[in-house]
XYZ file of C-alpha atoms in Angstrom:
668
model
C 169.198 154.827 -107.944
C 168.899 151.141 -109.256
C 165.135 151.133 -109.402
C 165.281 154.348 -111.364
C 167.888 153.032 -113.704
C 165.752 149.753 -114.144
C 162.804 151.920 -114.914
C 164.607 153.964 -117.542
C 165.824 150.760 -119.235
C 162.376 149.278 -119.163
C 161.021 152.569 -120.718
C 163.762 152.492 -123.333
C 163.031 148.699 -124.148
C 159.274 149.492 -124.549
C 160.125 152.586 -126.761
C 162.426 150.533 -128.874
C 160.043 147.821 -129.273
C 157.288 150.311 -130.120
C 159.581 151.693 -132.978
C 160.224 148.117 -134.172
C 156.490 147.500 -134.444
C 156.019 150.673 -136.109
C 158.779 149.910 -138.765
C 157.396 146.315 -139.154
C 154.038 147.738 -139.751
C 155.273 150.097 -142.413
C 156.220 147.035 -144.564
C 153.425 145.089 -146.326
C 154.303 141.451 -146.232
C 153.790 138.743 -148.993
C 155.485 135.418 -149.201
C 156.024 135.935 -152.929
C 156.414 139.431 -154.754
C 156.281 139.325 -158.604
C 157.642 142.549 -160.308
C 155.787 142.901 -163.533
C 152.373 141.909 -164.888
C 153.548 140.964 -168.414
C 153.047 137.489 -169.814
C 155.656 135.911 -167.426
C 154.366 137.613 -164.395
C 150.810 136.769 -165.041
C 151.877 133.057 -165.725
C 153.839 132.864 -162.397
C 150.702 134.550 -160.551
C 148.580 131.815 -162.114
C 150.456 128.914 -160.674
C 151.051 130.631 -157.337
C 147.183 131.266 -157.122
C 146.379 127.670 -158.046
C 148.655 126.506 -155.235
C 147.112 128.705 -152.809
C 150.149 130.812 -151.973
C 150.423 134.402 -150.723
C 151.562 136.693 -153.480
C 151.238 140.070 -155.235
C 152.227 141.448 -158.580
C 153.433 144.816 -158.856
C 152.759 146.693 -162.205
C 153.807 150.115 -162.983
C 151.118 150.624 -165.546
C 147.250 150.813 -165.203
C 146.885 147.347 -167.132
C 148.751 144.185 -167.726
C 151.025 143.801 -170.654
C 151.971 147.459 -170.900
C 154.955 146.609 -173.158
C 152.645 145.233 -175.806
C 150.490 148.527 -175.691
C 153.420 150.256 -177.253
C 155.526 147.638 -179.014
C 156.026 146.471 -181.471
C 155.571 149.900 -182.959
C 153.959 148.666 -186.253
C 151.741 146.312 -184.219
C 152.306 143.202 -186.013
C 153.447 140.217 -183.704
C 155.979 137.645 -184.906
C 154.774 134.923 -182.818
C 152.483 132.539 -184.770
C 148.793 131.891 -184.022
C 148.168 128.624 -185.724
C 144.459 127.921 -185.243
C 144.194 124.554 -186.998
C 146.594 121.537 -186.801
C 144.310 118.822 -187.803
C 144.352 117.546 -184.147
C 142.329 117.967 -181.213
C 144.945 117.174 -178.568
C 145.439 120.407 -176.555
C 148.909 119.686 -175.627
C 150.032 118.939 -179.058
C 148.179 122.204 -180.391
C 150.328 124.336 -178.035
C 153.302 123.545 -179.943
C 151.980 125.792 -182.610
C 150.206 128.411 -180.467
C 153.031 130.824 -179.441
C 150.875 133.219 -177.563
C 148.602 131.531 -175.254
C 149.586 131.204 -171.562
C 148.991 128.052 -169.487
C 145.803 127.770 -167.675
C 142.966 125.514 -166.977
C 140.525 127.783 -168.691
C 139.778 127.034 -172.267
C 138.533 130.570 -172.932
C 142.065 131.848 -172.548
C 143.403 130.294 -175.674
C 144.760 132.919 -177.966
C 143.032 131.566 -181.067
C 139.757 133.119 -179.495
C 141.400 136.541 -179.742
C 142.762 136.593 -183.246
C 142.197 134.807 -186.451
C 145.533 136.153 -187.817
C 148.499 133.899 -188.317
C 150.652 136.836 -187.080
C 148.243 138.575 -184.751
C 148.038 142.349 -183.994
C 149.672 143.479 -180.824
C 146.332 144.973 -179.532
C 144.853 141.323 -179.424
C 147.837 140.489 -177.127
C 146.861 143.492 -174.834
C 143.210 142.320 -174.564
C 144.171 138.836 -174.029
C 146.400 139.597 -171.036
C 143.743 141.871 -169.530
C 141.325 139.057 -169.727
C 143.956 136.563 -168.510
C 144.343 138.683 -165.294
C 140.726 139.485 -164.768
C 139.131 136.130 -165.373
C 141.453 134.211 -163.282
C 141.149 137.005 -160.576
C 145.024 137.318 -160.174
C 146.211 139.549 -157.585
C 147.706 142.566 -159.611
C 148.572 145.835 -157.852
C 148.458 148.256 -160.802
C 149.943 151.873 -160.852
C 152.782 150.536 -158.544
C 156.288 151.263 -159.880
C 158.927 149.505 -157.812
C 161.821 151.915 -157.743
C 164.133 150.232 -155.167
C 164.873 146.730 -154.013
C 167.193 145.770 -151.248
C 167.930 143.006 -148.790
C 167.246 142.658 -145.094
C 169.308 139.846 -143.451
C 167.304 137.497 -141.130
C 168.061 134.124 -140.392
C 164.452 133.129 -139.817
C 163.576 133.900 -143.438
C 163.226 131.287 -145.934
C 166.516 132.247 -147.830
C 168.342 133.901 -144.936
C 167.025 137.337 -145.915
C 163.927 139.266 -146.898
C 163.493 141.442 -149.815
C 162.542 145.128 -149.236
C 160.730 146.785 -152.062
C 159.976 150.560 -152.384
C 157.418 151.921 -154.845
C 157.035 155.440 -156.352
C 154.808 156.659 -153.344
C 157.402 155.311 -150.850
C 155.306 152.460 -149.826
C 157.425 149.579 -148.552
C 156.789 145.979 -149.106
C 158.558 142.932 -147.623
C 158.797 139.520 -149.368
C 160.284 136.257 -148.552
C 160.874 135.297 -152.312
C 161.174 137.767 -155.385
C 160.213 136.787 -158.829
C 161.396 139.391 -161.424
C 159.195 139.475 -164.680
C 159.996 142.897 -165.959
C 161.408 141.741 -169.325
C 163.847 143.886 -171.103
C 162.424 147.251 -171.933
C 165.265 149.907 -171.668
C 166.379 150.702 -175.295
C 169.952 149.912 -176.149
C 171.725 153.231 -177.044
C 175.212 153.559 -178.775
C 176.679 156.980 -177.998
C 178.948 158.314 -180.707
C 179.575 161.882 -182.060
C 176.486 163.154 -183.688
C 174.202 160.524 -181.947
C 171.827 163.361 -181.070
C 170.573 163.362 -184.461
C 169.453 159.836 -184.282
C 165.663 158.996 -183.803
C 164.803 155.999 -181.540
C 162.653 153.045 -182.510
C 160.642 153.981 -179.540
C 159.587 157.397 -180.811
C 159.926 157.470 -184.471
C 156.974 158.025 -186.706
C 155.142 154.925 -187.903
C 153.335 156.920 -190.754
C 155.075 155.865 -193.987
C 154.008 159.232 -195.631
C 156.397 160.958 -193.257
C 159.331 159.205 -195.176
C 158.172 159.887 -198.602
C 161.020 160.706 -200.971
C 163.778 160.459 -198.199
C 166.732 158.494 -197.709
C 167.057 156.629 -194.424
C 169.826 154.787 -192.550
C 168.735 152.214 -189.979
C 171.252 151.237 -187.129
C 170.575 147.682 -186.104
C 169.882 144.436 -187.786
C 167.263 142.615 -185.835
C 163.489 142.267 -186.370
C 162.623 145.718 -185.086
C 165.031 147.278 -187.649
C 163.644 145.130 -190.515
C 160.130 145.857 -189.284
C 160.775 149.515 -189.535
C 162.271 149.175 -192.894
C 159.269 147.002 -194.034
C 156.960 149.878 -193.140
C 158.648 152.473 -195.202
C 160.041 150.407 -198.105
C 157.646 151.483 -200.601
C 157.895 155.411 -200.216
C 161.719 156.083 -199.563
C 164.384 156.798 -202.258
C 166.562 153.907 -200.436
C 167.306 152.547 -197.095
C 170.536 151.454 -195.769
C 171.015 149.263 -192.709
C 174.353 149.000 -190.771
C 175.316 146.701 -187.907
C 178.216 144.995 -186.473
C 176.783 141.477 -187.255
C 175.676 139.870 -190.225
C 172.116 139.117 -190.929
C 170.939 136.021 -189.130
C 167.876 134.189 -190.760
C 165.538 132.442 -188.453
C 165.145 129.613 -190.853
C 168.856 129.127 -190.925
C 169.590 129.289 -187.189
C 166.256 127.832 -185.981
C 166.148 130.581 -183.484
C 162.953 132.665 -183.365
C 164.532 135.800 -182.405
C 166.546 136.127 -185.621
C 165.204 137.763 -188.636
C 161.736 136.324 -189.558
C 160.376 135.927 -193.061
C 157.504 138.480 -192.460
C 160.105 141.216 -192.131
C 162.669 140.508 -194.599
C 161.411 142.401 -197.667
C 164.683 144.570 -197.559
C 166.715 141.451 -198.363
C 164.856 141.183 -201.655
C 165.434 144.850 -202.742
C 169.199 144.668 -201.569
C 169.720 141.291 -203.624
C 167.735 142.260 -206.468
C 169.484 145.680 -207.126
C 166.697 148.040 -205.991
C 168.903 150.461 -204.232
C 168.405 149.377 -200.626
C 171.386 147.787 -198.941
C 173.158 146.100 -195.910
C 176.601 147.213 -194.418
C 178.634 145.844 -191.605
C 180.447 147.962 -189.201
C 180.998 148.874 -185.570
C 178.627 151.571 -184.602
C 180.950 152.976 -182.016
C 183.408 153.854 -184.776
C 180.871 156.034 -186.662
C 180.099 159.639 -186.466
C 177.287 161.845 -187.938
C 177.764 165.289 -188.921
C 174.840 167.571 -190.177
C 175.412 170.123 -193.028
C 173.753 173.456 -193.503
C 170.840 171.931 -195.429
C 169.931 169.594 -192.712
C 171.457 166.407 -194.386
C 173.238 163.757 -192.326
C 176.624 162.622 -193.371
C 178.306 159.327 -192.095
C 181.967 159.758 -191.154
C 184.452 157.885 -188.925
C 185.192 158.910 -185.357
C 188.837 159.275 -185.984
C 188.271 161.991 -188.633
C 186.522 164.297 -186.101
C 189.407 164.076 -183.646
C 191.727 165.723 -186.167
C 189.374 168.406 -187.325
C 189.724 172.024 -186.995
C 186.871 172.843 -184.599
C 186.478 176.204 -185.769
C 186.030 175.450 -189.344
C 182.669 174.003 -189.141
C 181.553 171.059 -191.406
C 183.815 172.228 -194.233
C 186.748 171.318 -192.105
C 185.759 167.699 -191.374
C 187.156 165.073 -193.686
C 184.579 162.670 -194.928
C 185.542 159.133 -196.099
C 184.558 159.767 -199.706
C 187.270 162.529 -199.680
C 189.792 159.787 -199.665
C 187.751 156.976 -200.982
C 185.395 158.133 -203.937
C 183.351 155.020 -203.812
C 182.681 154.829 -200.098
C 179.424 153.084 -199.546
C 177.642 155.675 -197.388
C 178.860 158.702 -199.257
C 175.330 159.916 -200.002
C 173.803 161.960 -197.211
C 170.814 160.922 -195.428
C 167.673 162.598 -194.301
C 167.077 160.484 -191.236
C 169.005 158.110 -189.116
C 166.896 155.572 -186.939
C 168.097 153.514 -183.957
C 166.691 150.136 -183.830
C 169.010 148.168 -181.353
C 166.629 146.219 -179.095
C 166.349 146.335 -175.451
C 168.158 145.494 -172.185
C 167.254 144.683 -168.533
C 166.843 147.595 -166.207
C 169.383 147.168 -163.269
C 169.013 150.577 -161.924
C 166.379 149.651 -159.064
C 168.469 146.902 -157.554
C 170.597 147.707 -154.419
C 174.185 146.426 -154.511
C 173.277 144.000 -151.865
C 171.402 141.989 -154.319
C 174.444 141.644 -156.616
C 172.337 141.675 -159.848
C 175.068 141.744 -162.391
C 174.789 141.925 -166.054
C 175.987 138.791 -168.101
C 179.071 138.815 -170.239
C 179.577 139.236 -173.964
C 176.385 139.136 -176.034
C 174.529 138.251 -172.775
C 175.236 141.585 -171.126
C 171.778 142.860 -171.660
C 170.426 140.118 -169.267
C 171.201 139.448 -165.611
C 173.386 136.729 -164.496
C 171.245 133.728 -163.578
C 171.690 129.942 -162.916
C 170.104 127.304 -165.027
C 167.488 127.167 -162.386
C 166.619 130.783 -163.142
C 167.737 131.842 -159.749
C 170.117 134.804 -159.487
C 173.731 134.100 -159.151
C 174.170 136.713 -156.568
C 171.089 136.387 -154.349
C 169.291 133.259 -153.138
C 165.591 133.356 -153.497
C 165.529 135.838 -156.403
C 164.160 134.186 -159.693
C 164.227 135.974 -163.128
C 161.295 135.109 -165.400
C 160.308 135.653 -168.874
C 162.354 137.498 -171.396
C 165.044 138.527 -168.836
C 165.804 135.109 -168.224
C 166.934 134.312 -171.852
C 170.462 134.181 -170.930
C 169.778 130.461 -170.069
C 169.216 129.477 -173.594
C 170.256 132.705 -175.515
C 170.288 132.029 -179.377
C 169.389 128.332 -178.624
C 165.930 127.944 -177.720
C 162.566 129.891 -177.067
C 163.044 130.829 -173.587
C 162.933 134.655 -174.294
C 159.391 134.373 -175.887
C 155.919 133.433 -174.625
C 155.974 129.954 -176.201
C 159.116 129.142 -174.251
C 158.972 130.937 -170.852
C 155.531 129.760 -170.148
C 157.038 126.403 -169.470
C 160.231 127.656 -167.723
C 158.003 129.667 -165.451
C 156.106 126.613 -164.540
C 159.401 124.777 -163.845
C 160.444 127.706 -161.407
C 157.193 127.374 -159.491
C 157.738 123.688 -159.110
C 161.245 124.221 -157.713
C 159.681 126.802 -155.374
C 157.036 124.469 -154.317
C 159.546 121.843 -153.268
C 162.101 124.221 -151.654
C 159.514 126.261 -149.555
C 156.612 124.064 -149.156
C 157.800 120.375 -149.337
C 155.806 119.842 -152.307
C 157.972 117.372 -154.444
C 158.106 117.786 -158.252
C 154.991 116.159 -159.952
C 155.499 112.496 -160.999
C 153.797 109.447 -162.059
C 154.770 105.883 -161.354
C 154.156 103.325 -164.106
C 155.226 99.687 -164.434
C 158.378 99.087 -166.486
C 156.087 97.511 -169.233
C 154.768 101.089 -170.008
C 158.224 102.497 -170.521
C 158.124 102.535 -174.429
C 154.502 103.751 -174.567
C 155.227 106.567 -172.150
C 158.123 107.939 -173.994
C 156.317 107.642 -177.239
C 153.401 109.404 -175.951
C 155.333 112.346 -174.644
C 157.588 112.897 -177.688
C 154.486 113.113 -179.919
C 152.473 115.525 -177.785
C 154.545 117.398 -175.221
C 154.653 121.025 -176.066
C 157.352 122.193 -173.407
C 159.915 119.573 -174.759
C 159.207 120.714 -178.235
C 159.521 124.425 -177.618
C 162.273 124.399 -174.964
C 164.369 121.895 -177.055
C 167.843 121.067 -175.320
C 166.820 123.046 -172.112
C 163.712 121.333 -170.596
C 163.767 117.386 -170.393
C 161.682 114.666 -169.184
C 163.206 112.540 -166.584
C 162.556 108.815 -166.034
C 163.774 107.614 -162.660
C 164.170 103.875 -162.504
C 163.109 101.928 -159.347
C 164.954 99.053 -157.957
C 165.405 96.133 -160.179
C 163.803 98.111 -163.075
C 160.334 96.789 -162.290
C 158.953 100.341 -162.441
C 159.784 103.946 -163.133
C 158.861 107.378 -162.012
C 158.206 109.955 -164.743
C 158.873 113.746 -164.299
C 158.080 116.118 -166.977
C 159.941 119.299 -168.231
C 162.798 119.583 -165.756
C 165.732 122.117 -166.483
C 168.565 119.880 -167.732
C 171.042 122.599 -166.555
C 170.436 121.539 -162.959
C 170.258 117.816 -163.582
C 172.998 117.138 -160.891
C 170.694 118.865 -158.377
C 167.745 116.808 -159.211
C 167.383 115.119 -155.928
C 167.519 118.284 -154.136
C 165.425 120.388 -156.293
C 162.586 117.977 -156.865
C 162.425 115.792 -153.824
C 162.583 112.760 -155.838
C 165.355 110.129 -155.745
C 167.410 108.491 -158.404
C 169.257 105.555 -156.878
C 168.865 102.917 -159.824
C 169.676 105.079 -163.040
C 167.683 107.421 -165.159
C 166.678 108.239 -168.769
C 166.586 111.803 -169.944
C 164.381 112.716 -172.898
C 165.047 115.980 -174.956
C 164.555 117.325 -178.321
C 167.551 118.505 -180.329
C 168.446 119.594 -183.736
C 171.534 118.148 -185.558
C 174.758 119.292 -184.255
C 176.039 121.013 -187.488
C 172.773 121.833 -189.226
C 171.883 125.344 -187.663
C 173.864 128.466 -188.021
C 173.834 131.983 -189.614
C 176.183 130.706 -192.300
C 174.554 127.421 -193.018
C 172.441 126.377 -196.095
C 169.613 124.466 -194.495
C 168.025 123.744 -197.891
C 170.667 121.496 -199.202
C 169.938 118.409 -201.118
C 169.460 115.233 -198.814
C 169.285 117.334 -195.795
C 166.868 114.881 -193.947
C 167.424 111.289 -192.832
C 164.762 108.628 -193.060
C 166.384 105.471 -191.896
C 166.513 104.358 -188.475
C 170.061 103.175 -188.590
C 171.106 106.641 -189.427
C 169.020 108.482 -186.840
C 172.102 109.889 -184.878
C 172.624 112.028 -188.109
C 169.231 113.731 -188.022
C 169.150 117.219 -188.616
C 165.598 118.461 -187.940
C 164.108 118.507 -184.486
C 163.912 114.965 -182.954
C 163.846 113.259 -179.715
C 167.092 111.978 -178.050
C 167.164 109.632 -175.013
C 170.187 109.601 -172.708
C 170.687 106.879 -170.284
C 172.722 107.170 -167.038
C 173.453 104.526 -164.509
C 174.031 107.220 -162.052
C 172.918 110.845 -161.661
C 175.573 112.992 -163.269
C 177.522 114.939 -160.806
C 178.090 118.775 -160.693
C 181.640 118.367 -162.044
C 180.396 116.135 -164.984
C 177.922 118.982 -165.643
C 180.630 121.556 -165.527
C 183.076 119.840 -167.808
C 180.422 118.742 -170.443
C 181.205 119.561 -173.996
C 179.972 123.058 -174.737
C 177.842 121.820 -177.641
C 176.148 119.069 -175.727
C 173.265 119.708 -173.641
C 174.246 117.052 -171.127
C 177.443 115.150 -170.184
C 178.443 112.055 -171.748
C 175.932 109.258 -171.074
C 176.260 105.612 -170.514
C 174.041 105.233 -173.652
C 172.218 107.419 -176.062
C 169.555 107.052 -178.772
C 168.317 109.274 -181.419
C 164.712 108.660 -182.844
C 165.005 109.269 -186.426
C 163.560 112.756 -187.575
C 160.258 112.604 -189.129
C 158.746 114.982 -191.709
C 155.457 114.972 -189.984
C 156.893 115.189 -186.474
C 154.878 112.020 -185.812
C 157.134 109.542 -184.006
C 154.708 106.540 -184.203
C 155.975 104.469 -187.067
C 156.389 100.858 -185.675
C 159.618 100.065 -187.658
C 161.345 103.239 -187.743
C 160.560 104.704 -184.458
C 159.061 102.335 -181.973
C 161.010 99.150 -182.467
C 164.503 100.741 -182.357
C 163.572 102.694 -179.285
C 162.300 99.497 -177.443
C 165.582 97.699 -178.316
C 167.585 100.539 -177.008
C 165.658 100.563 -173.665
C 165.918 96.780 -173.378
C 169.716 96.823 -173.895
C 169.955 99.624 -171.215
C 167.835 97.706 -168.741
C 168.834 94.029 -169.762
C 165.036 93.040 -169.747
C 162.327 92.199 -172.437
C 159.869 95.052 -172.758
C 157.639 93.337 -175.332
C 154.050 92.549 -174.880
C 152.762 89.093 -175.090
C 149.412 87.247 -175.671
C 148.231 85.109 -172.847
C 149.120 81.864 -174.856
C 152.828 82.991 -174.896
C 152.883 83.821 -171.143
C 151.356 80.405 -170.359
C 154.108 78.798 -172.441
C 156.776 81.005 -170.801
C 155.461 79.882 -167.360
C 156.318 76.309 -167.956
C 159.536 76.720 -169.855
C 161.434 79.660 -168.353
C 162.512 80.247 -164.855
C 162.235 84.041 -165.385
C 159.183 85.463 -167.176
C 159.342 88.742 -169.148
C 157.992 91.892 -167.194
C 154.699 91.934 -169.176
C 153.917 88.377 -168.172
C 154.979 88.966 -164.461
C 153.084 92.114 -163.969
C 149.970 91.087 -166.188
C 149.306 87.479 -166.940
C 150.531 86.091 -163.509
C 148.203 88.625 -161.739
C 145.337 87.420 -163.834
C 145.592 90.443 -166.203
C 146.676 90.454 -169.667
C 145.903 91.535 -173.295
C 142.314 91.271 -173.904
C 141.501 89.422 -177.141
C 139.036 89.873 -179.990
C 138.551 88.013 -183.237
C 140.277 90.762 -185.271
C 143.052 90.817 -182.812
C 143.204 86.983 -182.971
C 143.195 86.911 -186.771
C 145.971 89.624 -186.935
C 147.967 87.504 -184.340
C 147.654 84.495 -186.437
C 148.622 86.053 -189.588
C 151.746 87.387 -187.818
C 152.653 83.928 -186.810
C 152.227 84.849 -182.978
C 149.248 82.314 -182.554
C 148.245 78.900 -183.906
C 145.187 79.125 -185.841
C 142.961 77.014 -183.803
C 139.302 76.848 -185.082
C 136.353 76.625 -182.699
C 135.700 73.046 -183.725
C 139.205 72.104 -183.202
C 139.054 73.525 -179.710
C 135.861 71.590 -178.914
C 137.213 68.165 -180.186
C 140.446 68.384 -178.173
C 138.990 70.259 -175.083
C 139.902 68.687 -171.840
C 138.787 69.889 -168.238
C 141.444 72.370 -167.002
C 141.664 73.856 -163.580
C 141.399 77.672 -163.117
C 144.342 79.895 -164.047
C 145.491 80.359 -160.337
C 145.698 76.656 -159.833
C 147.975 76.366 -162.928
C 150.253 79.085 -161.453
C 150.308 77.295 -158.148
C 151.030 73.962 -160.018
C 154.114 75.685 -161.549
C 155.306 76.647 -158.148
C 154.981 72.936 -156.871
C 156.989 71.825 -159.912
């Protein structure tokens, strides 16, 4: 009996093992799975491929960038393509190129695909196709992921695997999941009569289809104004209704608000040409259709008290009680242009992918590190990650999320592969120059202002520093864990900011004396300018949590604003560089000036402690290499005595080499 039982148990074990093997084989495994081959998905794939990681992109369409194949409907992008800046610095030029993704291939700059300042969307489609093919990114097309769930496993990177299923019931297993699907589900408001509303995604784009008609547009964003702009010249009039007021991008400094290219209806509204804007809650509206097919706007509560058997004649319209009601004229068409939201439907409850709150409910909840609040190892990239900087910076657009995607990649490299955040170590004498160079060139700081920051970690005794670029300030307290770098001796944080009270939908940003030009008033700068925060210790999570809501960082030990510059060129010696150097010197209690060899020679015999420049240069047989032009400039500035060659020869006495002088000083 016992041998038989043992045989049965052995057979059952082998059979179970076989089932497990079959089950495991049914899942195609990759370390990284990316959902969506839009701009952010391709950008993530580029960094993964350069790092030699195992990854795959799942794309539901037959080509990358399928969203741009359909939208915007009228094919005009609002992301600028500035081909000329007067400079050859590629990093600086990316500040004004809002369409290119980051890569090492110079062929993949968007200016090679369009000459238009506001390009056609078809150019973006071609660009993304070439980006994927030329870089040989691993995209699996015609694969729609329809379900995502978790499988607990202590051996997995994050304590679980991500299990994905496509439309053909093929299964995939991933250690880390990068969601780059964007926001593509249309926002819909349901109210009585909403079945008569046409959606932005399907409405005709032929202006002649609207000739002689009256149109009501629901929405107040760029898609609504883009639609109005297209039919402005052929309609009787256009009315536009939304709960919020018009937000102009030049007033808010937010690129997602109404751009000048689409605001023609504002002219016709304010210059009394029939078109108009209205404010109202769309959920309170109702639409009724009369016998002639005209659409009448009424209020929901009127329908609740009507006689249902009496037809439209029994419905009370607002103009029956208020004869100058704004929307008393019937409309031929009503168009919904309410934007987009994230698709939560494919994610199992185990992932806890929850929508945000308030005006962020169209985005999933994520941390400032772009990792899901509900699931470790799930990162949201691209437009869907915009909740981190919604209505603040450019994280919902290509020229913003190309940098946040790179930041996420660097976080993953440190977490899973032990590759610390890239950094460069410099002597302390290069501190001022390093900051000035970055604030004048860096595109990531410029576009993701108040969100990404350069971090300067001070070495012991402030003799050197370590420079990290474009780190998310929202996780500053986690810097040592997230980057693999240490901050034992204090740090500087360099970010770009607008003035505190300058931007806003109700602000006049063109008022007289709106700019500041004097260094002593730099803290009152309104336009985008660099700000340097100094901390003696890395801020704690509690300090980050309790920081002022209008500040990007907790209260520092010291802060310095570099005064705004009309040319965004922060190289003026007196207005920009000198105040910065003095700020740094006060924070470090050291002298950061550069000296000629003659001055260092004098310091060596008259001071016990030399300035860092002399210690790290002159005393190591290095220093500022002179020339006749430089010598003359120094003489005119009073930095050197004006010795002629004859004077030098007449008074020349034998001297021992420099190293002997140094040794002699030590002996003294």
